[in-house]
């Protein structure tokens, strides 16, 4: 009987700690969602307060709000939409990377390449897109050779 009571008393600090975490988590708001977004070349946000973040991932696109379930996800090429506290939206193109959502409502996005959409130039991007659609290697079975295309679309043997 005494051992059982001692075990119950020993659990009280653990229970109090868990209750304090639940209490703190239930009182979070928009101001408590700290957002960090960086690439190897730029830091776009560092512990910034934002309302919402929409991210493209290989498991699907999803939005992140305060108190989001802790998650790890892999970014796919696409556009991240950040809704700032004042309601303005900023869009960033990302090539790949990772999203980490922590239980304290902090979010980290680390992208291999990231660029604000308003800085992208369609006149420069369109030819690059067309070039990327050209097959890099094709087999020429009649000659027993591999044909490679250079960036001008010309064949080289």
PDB file of C-alpha atoms in Angstrom:
ATOM      1  CA  UNK A   1       0.000   0.000   0.000  1.00  0.00           C
ATOM      2  CA  UNK A   2       2.770   2.439   0.917  1.00  0.00           C
ATOM      3  CA  UNK A   3       4.647   1.625  -2.319  1.00  0.00           C
ATOM      4  CA  UNK A   4       1.516   2.391  -4.342  1.00  0.00           C
ATOM      5  CA  UNK A   5       1.107   5.760  -2.617  1.00  0.00           C
ATOM      6  CA  UNK A   6       4.788   6.585  -3.221  1.00  0.00           C
ATOM      7  CA  UNK A   7       4.418   5.784  -6.921  1.00  0.00           C
ATOM      8  CA  UNK A   8       1.380   8.075  -7.167  1.00  0.00           C
ATOM      9  CA  UNK A   9       3.250  10.881  -5.394  1.00  0.00           C
ATOM     10  CA  UNK A  10       6.220  10.413  -7.742  1.00  0.00           C
ATOM     11  CA  UNK A  11       3.898  10.953 -10.735  1.00  0.00           C
ATOM     12  CA  UNK A  12       2.665  14.361  -9.541  1.00  0.00           C
ATOM     13  CA  UNK A  13       5.585  16.422 -11.010  1.00  0.00           C
ATOM     14  CA  UNK A  14       5.230  14.669 -14.382  1.00  0.00           C
ATOM     15  CA  UNK A  15       1.474  15.224 -14.403  1.00  0.00           C
ATOM     16  CA  UNK A  16       1.911  18.899 -13.467  1.00  0.00           C
ATOM     17  CA  UNK A  17       4.431  19.357 -16.279  1.00  0.00           C
ATOM     18  CA  UNK A  18       2.086  17.773 -18.831  1.00  0.00           C
ATOM     19  CA  UNK A  19      -0.835  19.912 -17.661  1.00  0.00           C
ATOM     20  CA  UNK A  20       1.246  23.092 -17.931  1.00  0.00           C
ATOM     21  CA  UNK A  21       2.166  22.191 -21.525  1.00  0.00           C
ATOM     22  CA  UNK A  22      -1.501  21.660 -22.401  1.00  0.00           C
ATOM     23  CA  UNK A  23      -2.447  24.942 -20.749  1.00  0.00           C
ATOM     24  CA  UNK A  24       0.277  26.854 -22.620  1.00  0.00           C
ATOM     25  CA  UNK A  25      -0.680  25.256 -25.936  1.00  0.00           C
ATOM     26  CA  UNK A  26      -4.349  26.137 -25.489  1.00  0.00           C
ATOM     27  CA  UNK A  27      -3.531  29.855 -25.129  1.00  0.00           C
ATOM     28  CA  UNK A  28      -1.562  30.290 -28.356  1.00  0.00           C
ATOM     29  CA  UNK A  29      -2.772  32.674 -31.033  1.00  0.00           C
ATOM     30  CA  UNK A  30      -1.689  34.024 -34.404  1.00  0.00           C
ATOM     31  CA  UNK A  31       1.015  36.102 -32.754  1.00  0.00           C
ATOM     32  CA  UNK A  32       2.673  32.955 -31.438  1.00  0.00           C
ATOM     33  CA  UNK A  33       3.305  31.232 -34.792  1.00  0.00           C
ATOM     34  CA  UNK A  34       7.025  31.880 -35.416  1.00  0.00           C
ATOM     35  CA  UNK A  35       8.024  31.297 -39.038  1.00  0.00           C
ATOM     36  CA  UNK A  36      11.531  30.823 -40.432  1.00  0.00           C
ATOM     37  CA  UNK A  37      12.041  30.471 -44.186  1.00  0.00           C
ATOM     38  CA  UNK A  38      15.489  30.273 -45.760  1.00  0.00           C
ATOM     39  CA  UNK A  39      17.495  29.012 -48.702  1.00  0.00           C
ATOM     40  CA  UNK A  40      21.285  28.741 -49.000  1.00  0.00           C
ATOM     41  CA  UNK A  41      21.328  32.238 -50.513  1.00  0.00           C
ATOM     42  CA  UNK A  42      18.642  34.192 -48.640  1.00  0.00           C
ATOM     43  CA  UNK A  43      16.742  34.303 -45.371  1.00  0.00           C
ATOM     44  CA  UNK A  44      13.203  35.477 -46.140  1.00  0.00           C
ATOM     45  CA  UNK A  45      11.706  35.172 -42.636  1.00  0.00           C
ATOM     46  CA  UNK A  46      13.381  34.640 -39.261  1.00  0.00           C
ATOM     47  CA  UNK A  47      11.012  33.959 -36.349  1.00  0.00           C
ATOM     48  CA  UNK A  48       8.423  36.178 -38.044  1.00  0.00           C
ATOM     49  CA  UNK A  49       4.811  36.259 -36.926  1.00  0.00           C
ATOM     50  CA  UNK A  50       2.494  35.194 -39.761  1.00  0.00           C
ATOM     51  CA  UNK A  51      -1.144  34.139 -40.022  1.00  0.00           C
ATOM     52  CA  UNK A  52      -0.941  31.270 -42.531  1.00  0.00           C
ATOM     53  CA  UNK A  53       1.479  29.440 -44.804  1.00  0.00           C
ATOM     54  CA  UNK A  54       0.403  27.314 -47.795  1.00  0.00           C
ATOM     55  CA  UNK A  55       3.026  24.809 -48.941  1.00  0.00           C
ATOM     56  CA  UNK A  56       3.339  22.338 -51.853  1.00  0.00           C
ATOM     57  CA  UNK A  57       4.569  18.927 -50.673  1.00  0.00           C
ATOM     58  CA  UNK A  58       4.821  15.463 -52.177  1.00  0.00           C
ATOM     59  CA  UNK A  59       2.007  14.340 -49.862  1.00  0.00           C
ATOM     60  CA  UNK A  60      -0.210  17.168 -51.157  1.00  0.00           C
ATOM     61  CA  UNK A  61      -0.622  20.910 -50.733  1.00  0.00           C
ATOM     62  CA  UNK A  62      -1.688  22.062 -47.278  1.00  0.00           C
ATOM     63  CA  UNK A  63      -2.086  25.193 -45.203  1.00  0.00           C
ATOM     64  CA  UNK A  64      -0.429  25.776 -41.859  1.00  0.00           C
ATOM     65  CA  UNK A  65      -2.214  27.695 -39.092  1.00  0.00           C
ATOM     66  CA  UNK A  66      -1.346  28.073 -35.392  1.00  0.00           C
ATOM     67  CA  UNK A  67      -1.679  24.840 -33.403  1.00  0.00           C
ATOM     68  CA  UNK A  68      -1.100  22.719 -36.521  1.00  0.00           C
ATOM     69  CA  UNK A  69      -0.208  19.147 -35.719  1.00  0.00           C
ATOM     70  CA  UNK A  70       3.590  18.639 -35.639  1.00  0.00           C
ATOM     71  CA  UNK A  71       4.642  17.522 -39.112  1.00  0.00           C
ATOM     72  CA  UNK A  72       7.660  16.844 -41.291  1.00  0.00           C
ATOM     73  CA  UNK A  73       7.170  17.106 -45.054  1.00  0.00           C
ATOM     74  CA  UNK A  74       9.230  17.262 -48.247  1.00  0.00           C
ATOM     75  CA  UNK A  75       8.625  20.248 -50.518  1.00  0.00           C
ATOM     76  CA  UNK A  76       7.920  19.694 -54.184  1.00  0.00           C
ATOM     77  CA  UNK A  77       8.497  22.357 -56.835  1.00  0.00           C
ATOM     78  CA  UNK A  78       5.782  24.954 -56.511  1.00  0.00           C
ATOM     79  CA  UNK A  79       4.702  28.170 -54.839  1.00  0.00           C
ATOM     80  CA  UNK A  80       4.640  28.871 -51.101  1.00  0.00           C
ATOM     81  CA  UNK A  81       2.016  31.447 -50.148  1.00  0.00           C
ATOM     82  CA  UNK A  82       2.640  33.360 -46.902  1.00  0.00           C
ATOM     83  CA  UNK A  83      -0.193  35.397 -45.357  1.00  0.00           C
ATOM     84  CA  UNK A  84       1.403  37.983 -43.109  1.00  0.00           C
ATOM     85  CA  UNK A  85      -0.153  39.515 -39.986  1.00  0.00           C
ATOM     86  CA  UNK A  86      -1.361  42.581 -41.884  1.00  0.00           C
ATOM     87  CA  UNK A  87      -3.235  40.325 -44.347  1.00  0.00           C
ATOM     88  CA  UNK A  88      -0.866  40.798 -47.271  1.00  0.00           C
ATOM     89  CA  UNK A  89       0.210  37.746 -49.274  1.00  0.00           C
ATOM     90  CA  UNK A  90       3.720  36.995 -50.481  1.00  0.00           C
ATOM     91  CA  UNK A  91       4.501  34.172 -52.890  1.00  0.00           C
ATOM     92  CA  UNK A  92       7.794  32.316 -53.289  1.00  0.00           C
ATOM     93  CA  UNK A  93       8.767  29.697 -55.854  1.00  0.00           C
ATOM     94  CA  UNK A  94      10.647  26.752 -54.295  1.00  0.00           C
ATOM     95  CA  UNK A  95      12.394  23.892 -56.067  1.00  0.00           C
ATOM     96  CA  UNK A  96      12.579  21.448 -53.147  1.00  0.00           C
ATOM     97  CA  UNK A  97      13.360  21.328 -49.451  1.00  0.00           C
ATOM     98  CA  UNK A  98      11.735  20.475 -46.144  1.00  0.00           C
ATOM     99  CA  UNK A  99       8.944  21.753 -43.895  1.00  0.00           C
ATOM    100  CA  UNK A 100       9.090  21.274 -40.124  1.00  0.00           C
ATOM    101  CA  UNK A 101       6.112  22.129 -37.936  1.00  0.00           C
ATOM    102  CA  UNK A 102       6.900  21.928 -34.212  1.00  0.00           C
ATOM    103  CA  UNK A 103       4.501  21.456 -31.316  1.00  0.00           C
ATOM    104  CA  UNK A 104       5.178  25.042 -30.130  1.00  0.00           C
ATOM    105  CA  UNK A 105       3.687  26.383 -33.418  1.00  0.00           C
ATOM    106  CA  UNK A 106       7.076  27.295 -34.854  1.00  0.00           C
ATOM    107  CA  UNK A 107       7.608  26.478 -38.522  1.00  0.00           C
ATOM    108  CA  UNK A 108      10.844  26.101 -40.450  1.00  0.00           C
ATOM    109  CA  UNK A 109      11.002  25.858 -44.227  1.00  0.00           C
ATOM    110  CA  UNK A 110      14.425  25.147 -45.683  1.00  0.00           C
ATOM    111  CA  UNK A 111      14.445  25.305 -49.471  1.00  0.00           C
ATOM    112  CA  UNK A 112      17.219  24.311 -51.853  1.00  0.00           C
ATOM    113  CA  UNK A 113      16.158  27.148 -54.177  1.00  0.00           C
ATOM    114  CA  UNK A 114      13.655  29.879 -53.340  1.00  0.00           C
ATOM    115  CA  UNK A 115      12.771  33.069 -55.188  1.00  0.00           C
ATOM    116  CA  UNK A 116       9.981  35.621 -54.743  1.00  0.00           C
ATOM    117  CA  UNK A 117       7.481  35.129 -57.556  1.00  0.00           C
ATOM    118  CA  UNK A 118       7.380  38.874 -58.286  1.00  0.00           C
ATOM    119  CA  UNK A 119      11.114  38.750 -59.167  1.00  0.00           C
ATOM    120  CA  UNK A 120      10.731  35.983 -61.776  1.00  0.00           C
ATOM    121  CA  UNK A 121      10.865  37.096 -65.420  1.00  0.00           C
ATOM    122  CA  UNK A 122       8.534  35.195 -67.752  1.00  0.00           C
ATOM    123  CA  UNK A 123      10.535  36.274 -70.826  1.00  0.00           C
ATOM    124  CA  UNK A 124      13.611  34.524 -69.440  1.00  0.00           C
ATOM    125  CA  UNK A 125      11.766  31.539 -67.944  1.00  0.00           C
ATOM    126  CA  UNK A 126       9.818  30.482 -71.063  1.00  0.00           C
ATOM    127  CA  UNK A 127      12.813  29.505 -73.250  1.00  0.00           C
ATOM    128  CA  UNK A 128      14.354  27.658 -70.305  1.00  0.00           C
ATOM    129  CA  UNK A 129      11.133  25.703 -69.889  1.00  0.00           C
ATOM    130  CA  UNK A 130      11.124  24.718 -73.559  1.00  0.00           C
ATOM    131  CA  UNK A 131      14.750  23.592 -73.350  1.00  0.00           C
ATOM    132  CA  UNK A 132      14.004  21.524 -70.266  1.00  0.00           C
ATOM    133  CA  UNK A 133      11.316  19.630 -72.181  1.00  0.00           C
ATOM    134  CA  UNK A 134      13.846  18.375 -74.767  1.00  0.00           C
ATOM    135  CA  UNK A 135      14.996  14.853 -73.909  1.00  0.00           C
ATOM    136  CA  UNK A 136      18.548  14.883 -72.624  1.00  0.00           C
ATOM    137  CA  UNK A 137      19.461  11.457 -73.969  1.00  0.00           C
ATOM    138  CA  UNK A 138      17.847   9.196 -76.490  1.00  0.00           C
ATOM    139  CA  UNK A 139      19.084   5.901 -77.791  1.00  0.00           C
ATOM    140  CA  UNK A 140      19.850   5.675 -81.500  1.00  0.00           C
ATOM    141  CA  UNK A 141      19.732   1.894 -81.908  1.00  0.00           C
ATOM    142  CA  UNK A 142      20.399   1.913 -85.639  1.00  0.00           C
ATOM    143  CA  UNK A 143      23.858   3.396 -85.089  1.00  0.00           C
ATOM    144  CA  UNK A 144      24.495   1.941 -81.627  1.00  0.00           C
ATOM    145  CA  UNK A 145      25.097   5.422 -80.222  1.00  0.00           C
ATOM    146  CA  UNK A 146      23.680   7.694 -77.570  1.00  0.00           C
ATOM    147  CA  UNK A 147      22.547  11.069 -78.823  1.00  0.00           C
ATOM    148  CA  UNK A 148      22.926  13.959 -76.380  1.00  0.00           C
ATOM    149  CA  UNK A 149      21.386  17.376 -76.807  1.00  0.00           C
ATOM    150  CA  UNK A 150      23.192  20.495 -75.735  1.00  0.00           C
ATOM    151  CA  UNK A 151      21.317  23.525 -74.392  1.00  0.00           C
ATOM    152  CA  UNK A 152      20.839  24.944 -77.881  1.00  0.00           C
ATOM    153  CA  UNK A 153      18.875  21.861 -78.846  1.00  0.00           C
ATOM    154  CA  UNK A 154      21.578  20.717 -81.291  1.00  0.00           C
ATOM    155  CA  UNK A 155      22.638  17.111 -81.517  1.00  0.00           C
ATOM    156  CA  UNK A 156      26.109  16.082 -80.487  1.00  0.00           C
ATOM    157  CA  UNK A 157      27.378  12.557 -81.068  1.00  0.00           C
TER     158      UNK A 157
END
